mmCIF file of C-alpha atoms in Angstrom:
data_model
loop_
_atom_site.group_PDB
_atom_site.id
_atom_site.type_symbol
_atom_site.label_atom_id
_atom_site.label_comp_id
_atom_site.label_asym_id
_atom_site.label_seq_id
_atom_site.Cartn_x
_atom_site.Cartn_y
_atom_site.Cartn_z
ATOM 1 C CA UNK A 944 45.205 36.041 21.422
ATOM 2 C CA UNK A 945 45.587 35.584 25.016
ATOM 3 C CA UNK A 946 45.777 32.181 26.127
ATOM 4 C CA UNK A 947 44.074 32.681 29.871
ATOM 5 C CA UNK A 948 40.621 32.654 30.865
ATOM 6 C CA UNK A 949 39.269 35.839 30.869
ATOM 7 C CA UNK A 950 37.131 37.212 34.260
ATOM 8 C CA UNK A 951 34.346 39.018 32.671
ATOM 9 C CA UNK A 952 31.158 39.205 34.672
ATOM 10 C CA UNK A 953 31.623 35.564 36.053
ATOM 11 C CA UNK A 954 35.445 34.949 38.076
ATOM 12 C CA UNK A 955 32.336 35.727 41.250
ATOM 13 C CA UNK A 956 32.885 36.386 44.623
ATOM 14 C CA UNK A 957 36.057 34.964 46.906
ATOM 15 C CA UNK A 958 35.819 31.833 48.324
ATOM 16 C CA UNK A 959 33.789 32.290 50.720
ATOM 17 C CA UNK A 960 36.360 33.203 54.909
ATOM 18 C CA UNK A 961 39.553 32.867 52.653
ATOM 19 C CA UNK A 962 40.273 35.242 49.665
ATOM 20 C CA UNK A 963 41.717 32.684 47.755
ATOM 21 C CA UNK A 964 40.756 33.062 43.865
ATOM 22 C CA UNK A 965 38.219 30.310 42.570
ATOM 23 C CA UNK A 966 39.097 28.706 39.035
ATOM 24 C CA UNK A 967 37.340 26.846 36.902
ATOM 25 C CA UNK A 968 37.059 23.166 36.242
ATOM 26 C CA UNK A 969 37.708 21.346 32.848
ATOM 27 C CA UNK A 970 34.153 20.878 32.644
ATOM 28 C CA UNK A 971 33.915 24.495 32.025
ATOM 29 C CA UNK A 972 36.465 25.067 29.866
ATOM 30 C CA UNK A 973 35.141 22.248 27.796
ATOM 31 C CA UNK A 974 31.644 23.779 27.352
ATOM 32 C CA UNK A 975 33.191 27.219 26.598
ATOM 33 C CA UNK A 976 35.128 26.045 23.795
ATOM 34 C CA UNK A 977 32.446 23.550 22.654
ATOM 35 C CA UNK A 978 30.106 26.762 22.461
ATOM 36 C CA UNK A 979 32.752 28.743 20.488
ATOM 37 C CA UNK A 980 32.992 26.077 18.253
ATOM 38 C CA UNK A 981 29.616 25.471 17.487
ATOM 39 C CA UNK A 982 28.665 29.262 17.241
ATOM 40 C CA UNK A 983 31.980 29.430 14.214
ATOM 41 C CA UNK A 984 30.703 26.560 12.366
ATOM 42 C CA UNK A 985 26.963 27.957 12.237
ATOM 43 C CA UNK A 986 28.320 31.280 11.837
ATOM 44 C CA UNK A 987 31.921 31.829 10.429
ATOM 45 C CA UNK A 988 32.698 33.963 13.403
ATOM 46 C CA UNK A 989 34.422 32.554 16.707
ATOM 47 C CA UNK A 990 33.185 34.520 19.908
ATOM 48 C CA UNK A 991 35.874 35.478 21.814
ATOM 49 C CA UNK A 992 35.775 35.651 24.723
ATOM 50 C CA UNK A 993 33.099 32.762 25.034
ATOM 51 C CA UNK A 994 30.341 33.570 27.694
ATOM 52 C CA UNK A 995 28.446 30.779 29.400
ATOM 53 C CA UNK A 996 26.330 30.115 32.053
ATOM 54 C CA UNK A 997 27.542 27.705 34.913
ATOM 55 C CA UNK A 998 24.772 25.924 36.789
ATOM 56 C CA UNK A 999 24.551 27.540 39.712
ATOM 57 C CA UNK A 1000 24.010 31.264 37.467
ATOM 58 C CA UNK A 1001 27.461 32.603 37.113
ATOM 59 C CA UNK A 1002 28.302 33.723 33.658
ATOM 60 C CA UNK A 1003 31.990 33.625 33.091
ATOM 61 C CA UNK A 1004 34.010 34.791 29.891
ATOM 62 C CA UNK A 1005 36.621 32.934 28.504
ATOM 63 C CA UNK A 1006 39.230 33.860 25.944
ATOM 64 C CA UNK A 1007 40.067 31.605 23.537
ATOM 65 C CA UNK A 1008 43.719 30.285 22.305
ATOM 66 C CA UNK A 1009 42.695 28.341 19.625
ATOM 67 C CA UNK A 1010 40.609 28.712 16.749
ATOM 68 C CA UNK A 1011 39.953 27.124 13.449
ATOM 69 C CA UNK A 1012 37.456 26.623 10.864
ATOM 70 C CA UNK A 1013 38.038 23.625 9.016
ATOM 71 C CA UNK A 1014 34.675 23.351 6.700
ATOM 72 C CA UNK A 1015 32.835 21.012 8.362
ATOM 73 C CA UNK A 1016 35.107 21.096 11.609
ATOM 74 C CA UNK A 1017 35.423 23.930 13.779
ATOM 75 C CA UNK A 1018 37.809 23.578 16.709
ATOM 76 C CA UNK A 1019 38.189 26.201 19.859
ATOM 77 C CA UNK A 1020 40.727 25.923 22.533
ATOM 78 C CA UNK A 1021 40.853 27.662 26.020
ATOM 79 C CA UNK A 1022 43.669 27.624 28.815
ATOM 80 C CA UNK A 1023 42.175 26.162 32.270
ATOM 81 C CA UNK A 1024 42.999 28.803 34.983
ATOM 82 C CA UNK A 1025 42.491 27.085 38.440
ATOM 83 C CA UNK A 1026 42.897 30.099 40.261
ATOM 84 C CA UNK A 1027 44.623 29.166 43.813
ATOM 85 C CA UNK A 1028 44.301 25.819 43.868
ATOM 86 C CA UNK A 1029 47.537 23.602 43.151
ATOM 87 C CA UNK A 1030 45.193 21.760 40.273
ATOM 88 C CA UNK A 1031 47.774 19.542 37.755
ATOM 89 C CA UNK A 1032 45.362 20.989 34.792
ATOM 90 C CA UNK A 1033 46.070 24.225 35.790
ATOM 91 C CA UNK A 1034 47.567 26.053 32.378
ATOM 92 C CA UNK A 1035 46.742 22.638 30.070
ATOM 93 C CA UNK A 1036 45.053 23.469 27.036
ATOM 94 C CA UNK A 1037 41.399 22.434 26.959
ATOM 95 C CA UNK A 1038 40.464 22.327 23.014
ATOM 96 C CA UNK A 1039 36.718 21.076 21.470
ATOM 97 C CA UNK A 1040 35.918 20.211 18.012
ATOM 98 C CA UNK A 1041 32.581 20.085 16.911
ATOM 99 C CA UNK A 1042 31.178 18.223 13.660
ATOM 100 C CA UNK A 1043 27.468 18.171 12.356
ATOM 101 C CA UNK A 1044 26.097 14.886 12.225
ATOM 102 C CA UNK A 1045 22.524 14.290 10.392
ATOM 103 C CA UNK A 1046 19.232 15.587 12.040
ATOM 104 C CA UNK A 1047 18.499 13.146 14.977
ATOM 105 C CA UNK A 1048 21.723 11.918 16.011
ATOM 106 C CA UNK A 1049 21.560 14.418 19.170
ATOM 107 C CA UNK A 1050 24.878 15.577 20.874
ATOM 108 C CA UNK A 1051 27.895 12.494 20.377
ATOM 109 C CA UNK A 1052 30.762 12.783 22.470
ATOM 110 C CA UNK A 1053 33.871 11.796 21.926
ATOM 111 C CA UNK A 1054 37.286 11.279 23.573
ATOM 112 C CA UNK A 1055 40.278 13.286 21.491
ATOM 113 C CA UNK A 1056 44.295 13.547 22.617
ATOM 114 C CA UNK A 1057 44.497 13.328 26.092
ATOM 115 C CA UNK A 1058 41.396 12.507 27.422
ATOM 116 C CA UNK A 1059 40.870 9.136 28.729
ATOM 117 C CA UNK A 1060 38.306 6.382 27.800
ATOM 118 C CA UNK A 1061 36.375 4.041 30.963
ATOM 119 C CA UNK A 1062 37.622 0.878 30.715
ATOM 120 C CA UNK A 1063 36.791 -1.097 34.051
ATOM 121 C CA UNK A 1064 32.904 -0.441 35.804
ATOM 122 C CA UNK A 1065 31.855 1.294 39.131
ATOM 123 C CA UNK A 1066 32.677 4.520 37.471
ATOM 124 C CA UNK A 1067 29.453 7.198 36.485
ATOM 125 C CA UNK A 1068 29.951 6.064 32.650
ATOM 126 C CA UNK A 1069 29.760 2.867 31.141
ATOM 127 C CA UNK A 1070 32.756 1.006 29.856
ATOM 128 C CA UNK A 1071 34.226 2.624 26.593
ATOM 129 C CA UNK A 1072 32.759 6.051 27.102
ATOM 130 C CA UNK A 1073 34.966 9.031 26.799
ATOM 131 C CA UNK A 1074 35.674 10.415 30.670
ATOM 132 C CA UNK A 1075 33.469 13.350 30.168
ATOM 133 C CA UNK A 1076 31.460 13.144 33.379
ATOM 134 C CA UNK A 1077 27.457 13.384 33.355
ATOM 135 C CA UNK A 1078 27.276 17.202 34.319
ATOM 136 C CA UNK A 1079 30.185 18.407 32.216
ATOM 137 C CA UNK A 1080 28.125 16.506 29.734
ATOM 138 C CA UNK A 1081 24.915 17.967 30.326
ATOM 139 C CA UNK A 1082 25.621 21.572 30.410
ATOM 140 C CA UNK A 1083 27.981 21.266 26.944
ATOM 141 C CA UNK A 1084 24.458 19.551 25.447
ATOM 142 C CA UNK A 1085 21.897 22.674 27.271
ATOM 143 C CA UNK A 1086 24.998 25.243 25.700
ATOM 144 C CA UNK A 1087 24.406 23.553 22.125
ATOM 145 C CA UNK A 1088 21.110 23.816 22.428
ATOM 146 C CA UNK A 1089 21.032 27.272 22.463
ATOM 147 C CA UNK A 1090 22.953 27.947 20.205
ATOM 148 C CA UNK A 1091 21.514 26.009 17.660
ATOM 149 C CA UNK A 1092 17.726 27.520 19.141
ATOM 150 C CA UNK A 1093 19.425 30.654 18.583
ATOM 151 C CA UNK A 1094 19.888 29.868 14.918
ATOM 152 C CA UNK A 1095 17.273 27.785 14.161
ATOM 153 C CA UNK A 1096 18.834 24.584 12.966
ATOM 154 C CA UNK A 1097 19.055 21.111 15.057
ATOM 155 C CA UNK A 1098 21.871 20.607 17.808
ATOM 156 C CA UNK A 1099 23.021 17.469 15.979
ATOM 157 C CA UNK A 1100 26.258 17.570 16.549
ATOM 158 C CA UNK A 1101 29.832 15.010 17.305
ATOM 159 C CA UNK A 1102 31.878 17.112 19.955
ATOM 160 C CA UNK A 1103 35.610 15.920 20.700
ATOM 161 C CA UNK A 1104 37.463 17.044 23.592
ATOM 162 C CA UNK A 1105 40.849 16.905 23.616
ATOM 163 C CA UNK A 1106 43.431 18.234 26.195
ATOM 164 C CA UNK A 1107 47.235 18.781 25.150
ATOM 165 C CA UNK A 1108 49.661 16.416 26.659
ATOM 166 C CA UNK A 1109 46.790 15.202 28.871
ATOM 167 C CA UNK A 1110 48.031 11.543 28.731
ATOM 168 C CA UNK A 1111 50.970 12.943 30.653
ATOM 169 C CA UNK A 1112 49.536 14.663 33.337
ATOM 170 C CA UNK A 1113 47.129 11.787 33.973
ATOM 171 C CA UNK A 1114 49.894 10.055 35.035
ATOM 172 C CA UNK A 1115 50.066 11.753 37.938
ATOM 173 C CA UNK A 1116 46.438 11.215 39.057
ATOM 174 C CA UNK A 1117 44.327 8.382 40.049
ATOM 175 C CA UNK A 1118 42.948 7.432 36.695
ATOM 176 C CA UNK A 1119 44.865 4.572 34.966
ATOM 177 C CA UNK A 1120 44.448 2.854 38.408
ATOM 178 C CA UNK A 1121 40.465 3.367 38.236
ATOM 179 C CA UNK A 1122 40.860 2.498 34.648
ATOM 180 C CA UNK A 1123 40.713 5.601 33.236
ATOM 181 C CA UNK A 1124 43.259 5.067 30.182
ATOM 182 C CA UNK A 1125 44.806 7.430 27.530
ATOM 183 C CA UNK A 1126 44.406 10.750 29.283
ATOM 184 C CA UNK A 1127 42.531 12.822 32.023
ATOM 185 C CA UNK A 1128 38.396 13.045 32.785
ATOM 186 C CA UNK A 1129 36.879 15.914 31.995
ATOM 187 C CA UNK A 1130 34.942 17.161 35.801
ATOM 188 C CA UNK A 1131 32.971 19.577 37.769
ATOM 189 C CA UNK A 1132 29.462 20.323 38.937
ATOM 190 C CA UNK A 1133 29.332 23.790 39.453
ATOM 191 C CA UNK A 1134 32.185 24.644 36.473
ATOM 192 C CA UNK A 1135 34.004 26.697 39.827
ATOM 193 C CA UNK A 1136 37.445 25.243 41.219
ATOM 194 C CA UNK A 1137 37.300 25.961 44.956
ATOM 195 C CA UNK A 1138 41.117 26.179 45.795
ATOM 196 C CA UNK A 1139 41.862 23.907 48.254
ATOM 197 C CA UNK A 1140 44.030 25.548 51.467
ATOM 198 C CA UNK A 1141 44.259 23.711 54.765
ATOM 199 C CA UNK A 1142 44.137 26.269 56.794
ATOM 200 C CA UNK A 1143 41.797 28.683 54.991
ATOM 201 C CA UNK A 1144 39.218 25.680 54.507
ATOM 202 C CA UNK A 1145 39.553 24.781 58.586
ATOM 203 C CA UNK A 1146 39.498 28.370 59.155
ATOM 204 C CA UNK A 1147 36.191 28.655 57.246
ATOM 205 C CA UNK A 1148 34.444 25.394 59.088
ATOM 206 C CA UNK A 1149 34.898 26.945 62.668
ATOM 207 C CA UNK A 1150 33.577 30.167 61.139
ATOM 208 C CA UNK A 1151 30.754 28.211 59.764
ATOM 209 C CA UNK A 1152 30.053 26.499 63.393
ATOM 210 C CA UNK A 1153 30.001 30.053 65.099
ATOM 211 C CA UNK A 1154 27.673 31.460 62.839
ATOM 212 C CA UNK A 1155 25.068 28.546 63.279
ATOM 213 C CA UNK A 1156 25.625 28.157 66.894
ATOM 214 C CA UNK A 1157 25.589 32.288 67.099
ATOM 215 C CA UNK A 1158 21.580 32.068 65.297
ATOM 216 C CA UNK A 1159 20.636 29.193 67.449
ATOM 217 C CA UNK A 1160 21.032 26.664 65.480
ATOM 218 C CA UNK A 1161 20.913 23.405 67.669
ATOM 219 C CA UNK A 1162 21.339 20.779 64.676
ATOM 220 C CA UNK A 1163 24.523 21.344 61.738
ATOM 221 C CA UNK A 1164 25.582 19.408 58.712
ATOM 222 C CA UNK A 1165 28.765 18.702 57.621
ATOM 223 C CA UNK A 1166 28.750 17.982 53.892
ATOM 224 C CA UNK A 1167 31.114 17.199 51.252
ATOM 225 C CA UNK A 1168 29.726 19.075 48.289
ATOM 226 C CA UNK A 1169 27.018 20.186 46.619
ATOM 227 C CA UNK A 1170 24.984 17.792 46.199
ATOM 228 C CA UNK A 1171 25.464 16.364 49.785
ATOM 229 C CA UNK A 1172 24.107 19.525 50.975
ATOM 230 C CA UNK A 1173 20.844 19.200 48.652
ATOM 231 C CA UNK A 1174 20.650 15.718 50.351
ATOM 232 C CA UNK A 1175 20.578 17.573 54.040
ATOM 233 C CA UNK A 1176 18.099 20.079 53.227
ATOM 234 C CA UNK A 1177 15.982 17.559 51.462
ATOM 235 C CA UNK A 1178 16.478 15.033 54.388
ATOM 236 C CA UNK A 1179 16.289 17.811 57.192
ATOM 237 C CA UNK A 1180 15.142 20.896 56.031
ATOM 238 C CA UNK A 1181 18.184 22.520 57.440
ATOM 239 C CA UNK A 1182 18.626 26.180 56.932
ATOM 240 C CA UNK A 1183 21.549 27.783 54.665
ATOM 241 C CA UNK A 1184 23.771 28.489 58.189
ATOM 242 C CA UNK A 1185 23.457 25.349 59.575
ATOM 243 C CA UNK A 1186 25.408 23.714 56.639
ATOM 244 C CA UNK A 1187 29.052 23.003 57.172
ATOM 245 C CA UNK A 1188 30.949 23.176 53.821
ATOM 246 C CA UNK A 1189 33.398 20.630 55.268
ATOM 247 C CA UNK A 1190 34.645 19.254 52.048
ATOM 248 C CA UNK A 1191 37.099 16.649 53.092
ATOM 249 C CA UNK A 1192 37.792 18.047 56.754
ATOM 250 C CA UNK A 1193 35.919 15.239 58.828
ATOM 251 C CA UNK A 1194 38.335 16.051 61.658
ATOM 252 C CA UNK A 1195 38.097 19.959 61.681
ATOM 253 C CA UNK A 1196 34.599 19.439 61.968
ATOM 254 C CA UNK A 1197 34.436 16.861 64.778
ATOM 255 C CA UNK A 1198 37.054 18.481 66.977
ATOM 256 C CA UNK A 1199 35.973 21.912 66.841
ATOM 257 C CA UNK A 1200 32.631 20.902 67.805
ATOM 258 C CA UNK A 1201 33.575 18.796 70.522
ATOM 259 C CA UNK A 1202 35.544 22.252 71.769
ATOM 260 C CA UNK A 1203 31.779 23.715 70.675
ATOM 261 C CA UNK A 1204 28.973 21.858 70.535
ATOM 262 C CA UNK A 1205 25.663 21.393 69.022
ATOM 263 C CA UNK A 1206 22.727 18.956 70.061
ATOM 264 C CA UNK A 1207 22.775 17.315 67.076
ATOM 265 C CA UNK A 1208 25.199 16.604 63.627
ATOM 266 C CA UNK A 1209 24.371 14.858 60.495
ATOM 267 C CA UNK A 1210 27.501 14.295 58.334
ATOM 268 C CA UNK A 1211 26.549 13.395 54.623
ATOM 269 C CA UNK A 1212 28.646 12.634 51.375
ATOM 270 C CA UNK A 1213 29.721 10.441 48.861
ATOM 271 C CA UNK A 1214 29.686 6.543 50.125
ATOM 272 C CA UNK A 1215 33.812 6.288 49.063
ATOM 273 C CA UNK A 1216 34.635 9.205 51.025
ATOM 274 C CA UNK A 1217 32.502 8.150 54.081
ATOM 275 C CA UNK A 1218 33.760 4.539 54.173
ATOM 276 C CA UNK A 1219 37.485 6.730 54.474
ATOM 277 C CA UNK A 1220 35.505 8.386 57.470
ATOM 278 C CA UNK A 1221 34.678 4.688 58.845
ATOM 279 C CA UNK A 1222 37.928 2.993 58.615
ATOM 280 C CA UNK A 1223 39.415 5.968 60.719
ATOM 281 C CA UNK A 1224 40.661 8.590 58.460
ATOM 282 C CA UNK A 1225 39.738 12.234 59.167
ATOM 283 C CA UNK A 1226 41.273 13.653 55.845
ATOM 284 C CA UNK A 1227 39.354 12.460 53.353
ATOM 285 C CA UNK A 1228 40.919 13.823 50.352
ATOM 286 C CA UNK A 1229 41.829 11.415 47.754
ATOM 287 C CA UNK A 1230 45.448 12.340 48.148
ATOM 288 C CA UNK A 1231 45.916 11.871 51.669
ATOM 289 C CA UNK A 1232 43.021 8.844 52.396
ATOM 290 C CA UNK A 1233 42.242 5.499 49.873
ATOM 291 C CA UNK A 1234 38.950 3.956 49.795
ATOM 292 C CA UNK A 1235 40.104 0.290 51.690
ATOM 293 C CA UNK A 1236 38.381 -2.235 49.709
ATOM 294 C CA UNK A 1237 39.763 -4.724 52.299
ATOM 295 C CA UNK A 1238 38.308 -2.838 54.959
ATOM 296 C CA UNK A 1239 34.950 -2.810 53.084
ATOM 297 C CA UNK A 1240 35.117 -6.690 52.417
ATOM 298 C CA UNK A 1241 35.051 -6.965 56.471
ATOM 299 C CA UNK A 1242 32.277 -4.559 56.903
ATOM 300 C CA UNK A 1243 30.365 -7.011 53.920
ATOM 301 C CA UNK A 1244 31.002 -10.233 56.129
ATOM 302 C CA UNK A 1245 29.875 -8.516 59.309
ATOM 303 C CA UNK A 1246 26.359 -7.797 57.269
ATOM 304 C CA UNK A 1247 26.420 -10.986 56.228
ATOM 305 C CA UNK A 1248 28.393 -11.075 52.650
ATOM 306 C CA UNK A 1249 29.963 -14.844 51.791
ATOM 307 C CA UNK A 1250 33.206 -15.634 51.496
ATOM 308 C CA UNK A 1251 32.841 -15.361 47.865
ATOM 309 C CA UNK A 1252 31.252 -11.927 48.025
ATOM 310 C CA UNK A 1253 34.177 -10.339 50.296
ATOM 311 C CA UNK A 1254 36.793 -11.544 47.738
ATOM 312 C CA UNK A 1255 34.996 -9.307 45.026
ATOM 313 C CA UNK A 1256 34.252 -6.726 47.404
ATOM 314 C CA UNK A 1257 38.032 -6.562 48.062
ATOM 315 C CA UNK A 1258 38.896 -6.734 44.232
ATOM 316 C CA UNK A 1259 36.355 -4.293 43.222
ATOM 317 C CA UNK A 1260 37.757 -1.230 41.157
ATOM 318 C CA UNK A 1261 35.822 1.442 43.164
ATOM 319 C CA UNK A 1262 34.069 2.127 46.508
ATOM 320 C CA UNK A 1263 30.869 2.323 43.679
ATOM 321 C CA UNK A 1264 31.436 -1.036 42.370
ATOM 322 C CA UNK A 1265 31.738 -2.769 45.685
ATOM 323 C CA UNK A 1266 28.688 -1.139 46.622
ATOM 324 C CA UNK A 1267 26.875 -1.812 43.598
ATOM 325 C CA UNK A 1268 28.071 -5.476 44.768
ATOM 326 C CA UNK A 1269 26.906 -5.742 47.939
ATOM 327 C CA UNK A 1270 23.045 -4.020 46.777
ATOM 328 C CA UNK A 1271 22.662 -6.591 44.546
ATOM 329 C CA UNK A 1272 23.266 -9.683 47.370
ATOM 330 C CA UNK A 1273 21.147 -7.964 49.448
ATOM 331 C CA UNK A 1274 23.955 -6.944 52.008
ATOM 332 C CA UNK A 1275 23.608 -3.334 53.124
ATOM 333 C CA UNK A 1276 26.935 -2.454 53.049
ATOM 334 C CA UNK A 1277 25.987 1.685 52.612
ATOM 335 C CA UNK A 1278 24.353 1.101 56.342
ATOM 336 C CA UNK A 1279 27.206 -0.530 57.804
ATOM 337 C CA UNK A 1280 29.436 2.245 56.209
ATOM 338 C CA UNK A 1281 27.421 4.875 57.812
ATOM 339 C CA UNK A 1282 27.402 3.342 61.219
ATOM 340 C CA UNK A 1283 30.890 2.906 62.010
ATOM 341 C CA UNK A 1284 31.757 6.261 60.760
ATOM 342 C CA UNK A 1285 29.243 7.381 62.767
ATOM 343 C CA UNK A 1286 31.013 5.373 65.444
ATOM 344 C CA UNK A 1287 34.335 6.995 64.553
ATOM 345 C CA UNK A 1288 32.680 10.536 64.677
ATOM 346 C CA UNK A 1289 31.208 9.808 68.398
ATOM 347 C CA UNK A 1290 34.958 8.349 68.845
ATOM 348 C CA UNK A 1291 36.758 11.477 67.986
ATOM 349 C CA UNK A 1292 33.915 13.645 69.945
ATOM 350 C CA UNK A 1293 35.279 12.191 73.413
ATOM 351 C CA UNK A 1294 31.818 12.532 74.771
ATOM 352 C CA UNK A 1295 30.610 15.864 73.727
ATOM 353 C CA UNK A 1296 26.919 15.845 74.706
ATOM 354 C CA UNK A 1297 25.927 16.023 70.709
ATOM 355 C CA UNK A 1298 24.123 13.155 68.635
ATOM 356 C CA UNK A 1299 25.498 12.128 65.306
ATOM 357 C CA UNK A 1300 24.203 10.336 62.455
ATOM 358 C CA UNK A 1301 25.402 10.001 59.277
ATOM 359 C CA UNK A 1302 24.035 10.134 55.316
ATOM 360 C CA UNK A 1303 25.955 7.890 52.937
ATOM 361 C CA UNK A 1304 25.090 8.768 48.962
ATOM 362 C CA UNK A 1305 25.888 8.292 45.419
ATOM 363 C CA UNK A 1306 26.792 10.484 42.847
ATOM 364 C CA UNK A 1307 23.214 11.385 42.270
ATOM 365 C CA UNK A 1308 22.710 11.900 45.484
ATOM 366 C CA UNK A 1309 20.205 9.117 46.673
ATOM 367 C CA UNK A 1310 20.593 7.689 50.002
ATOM 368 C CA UNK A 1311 22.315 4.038 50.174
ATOM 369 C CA UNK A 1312 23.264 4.320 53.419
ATOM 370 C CA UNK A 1313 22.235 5.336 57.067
ATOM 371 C CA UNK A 1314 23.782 5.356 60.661
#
């Protein structure tokens, strides 16, 4: 069998300006072999390919490289195709085995070969969870469901994801030093890879500003993801082309519309990446800009934060953490985030006549931080 993703009825459109080839995260690949896996042990019959349904509606199918029915194991396995972006999962093997468990245990997950296990706090899992992120999660558990609805039994099920020589490629990412150990996390919220291109991506932002300011649009957003742009709309009400997929482009945004402006620009995204924004990085992308926990420890004693405070703010494992930190001391270090990059934003605007303030969030998307 073939050992790629197939494109049935779900690869989509193009990224949006570029015509670069979308992928799909691990998070996907995950649920599609977790659903193949679970439909062969109810069944005796692997589906192949695998169709599910991402959450924003696209139904991709995937074929699957790996299949076998163990009595009372089933295991699936599908290739992660990242389409155009240089992703170092690209090709791994994403493989799922799924065990019943008795009625009432719900969905168990657990972390096989190559996926890694939290070991240090501030991440979105609690210490000794397997690094299978809270959406990848979710949509594996709503893709169990229905197949168990399907075929009237209980979803009680263990489900182990494992990723071939995952330990290896994690290596050559950020995880053992957020203390993510023995492998890679398993990510995405939509289930889409958007390939990442310099050029493409700028290309797309100045489109982005011409259509808004072409339909009169006198106040944009630039927004890091998703769920930064949920924050906008439910902060502003801000139409569809007034949103600025700016990803981690801070600087293509600012200085194209300084060359262009618009009365008014609300930048919103994750608190780590902001704070990047803050201590005067315009590439945000977590291989070309660091969160600076030192720098963050300064911004906590100008709100405030002891001596005592700064050291852990400085020694904290995450932007989250040191956050988390400051909350509970009652030092708003989320405002004072969002202020100086909204400082850094006017800086880089040179005195464009346009007003700027700026949305700090957390993974969830609540607001912990204004400027």
């Amino acid at each position: 069998m073939s050992g790629e993703t197939a494109a049935k009825g779900g690869r989509g459109a193009q990224l949006k300006h570029t015509g670069l080839r979308p992928g799909w995260t691990t998070g996907a690949c995950a649920t599609a072999a977790t659903t193949a896996a679970y439909t062969a042990l109810l069944t005796g019959e692997f589906p192949d390919p695998v169709t599910i349904t991402l959450p924003k509606g696209q139904t991709p199918a995937f074929a699957l490289a790996v299949e076998e029915l163990a009595g009372v194991t089933a295991t699936a396995g599908v290739v992660k195709d990242a389409g155009d972006d240089p992703d170092v999962t690209h090709g791994a093997l994403v493989r799922s085995t799924v065990r019943r468990l008795p009625p009432g245990s719900g969905v168990v997950f657990r972390a096989g070969p190559g996926v890694g296990t939290v070991t240090r706090p501030g991440l979105p899992l609690p210490v000794g969870e397997p690094a299978i992120n809270p959406v990848p999660r979710e949509l594996i558990r709503t893709h169990i469901e229905r197949v168990a609805a399907a075929r009237g039994v209980p979803g009680d099920v263990e489900v182990t994801i494992s990723i071939d020589h995952g330990e290896e490629i994690a290596r050559s990412t950020w995880n053992p030093r957020l203390g993510i150990l023995g492998g890679l996390s398993v990510l995405g919220t939509t289930g889409i890879v958007v390939p990442y291109s310099c050029s493409a991506w700028i290309d797309s932002i100045r489109r982005g500003v011409d259509v808004a300011r072409a339909a009169g649009r006198t106040h944009v957003a630039g927004c890091t993801g998703s769920t930064s742009e949920k924050t906008v709309v439910r902060e502003h009400g801000l139409p569809e082309d007034a949103l600025l997929d700016m990803g981690d482009f801070a600087g293509a945004v600012l200085k194209y519309i300084r060359r262009h402006p618009v009365d008014r620009l609300t930048i919103c995204g994750g608190f780590a990446k902001l704070s990047k924004l803050a201590a005067g990085h315009l590439d945000l992308h977590s291989g070309r800009s660091q969160v600076d926990k030192g720098f963050l420890a300064e911004l906590a004693r100008r709100g405030g934060a002891s001596e005592a405070l700064a050291a852990e703010v400085a020694d904290a494992n995450t932007g989250l953490a040191a956050l988390q930190l400051c909350a509970a001391a009652g030092v708003p270090l989320g405002d004072l985030v969002a202020a100086t990059a909204r400082d850094e934003a006017l800086a880089v605007l040179r005195g464009a006549p346009v007003a700027v303030d700026v949305i700090c969030i957390d993974r969830a998307g609540n607001v912990v931080g204004r400027g």
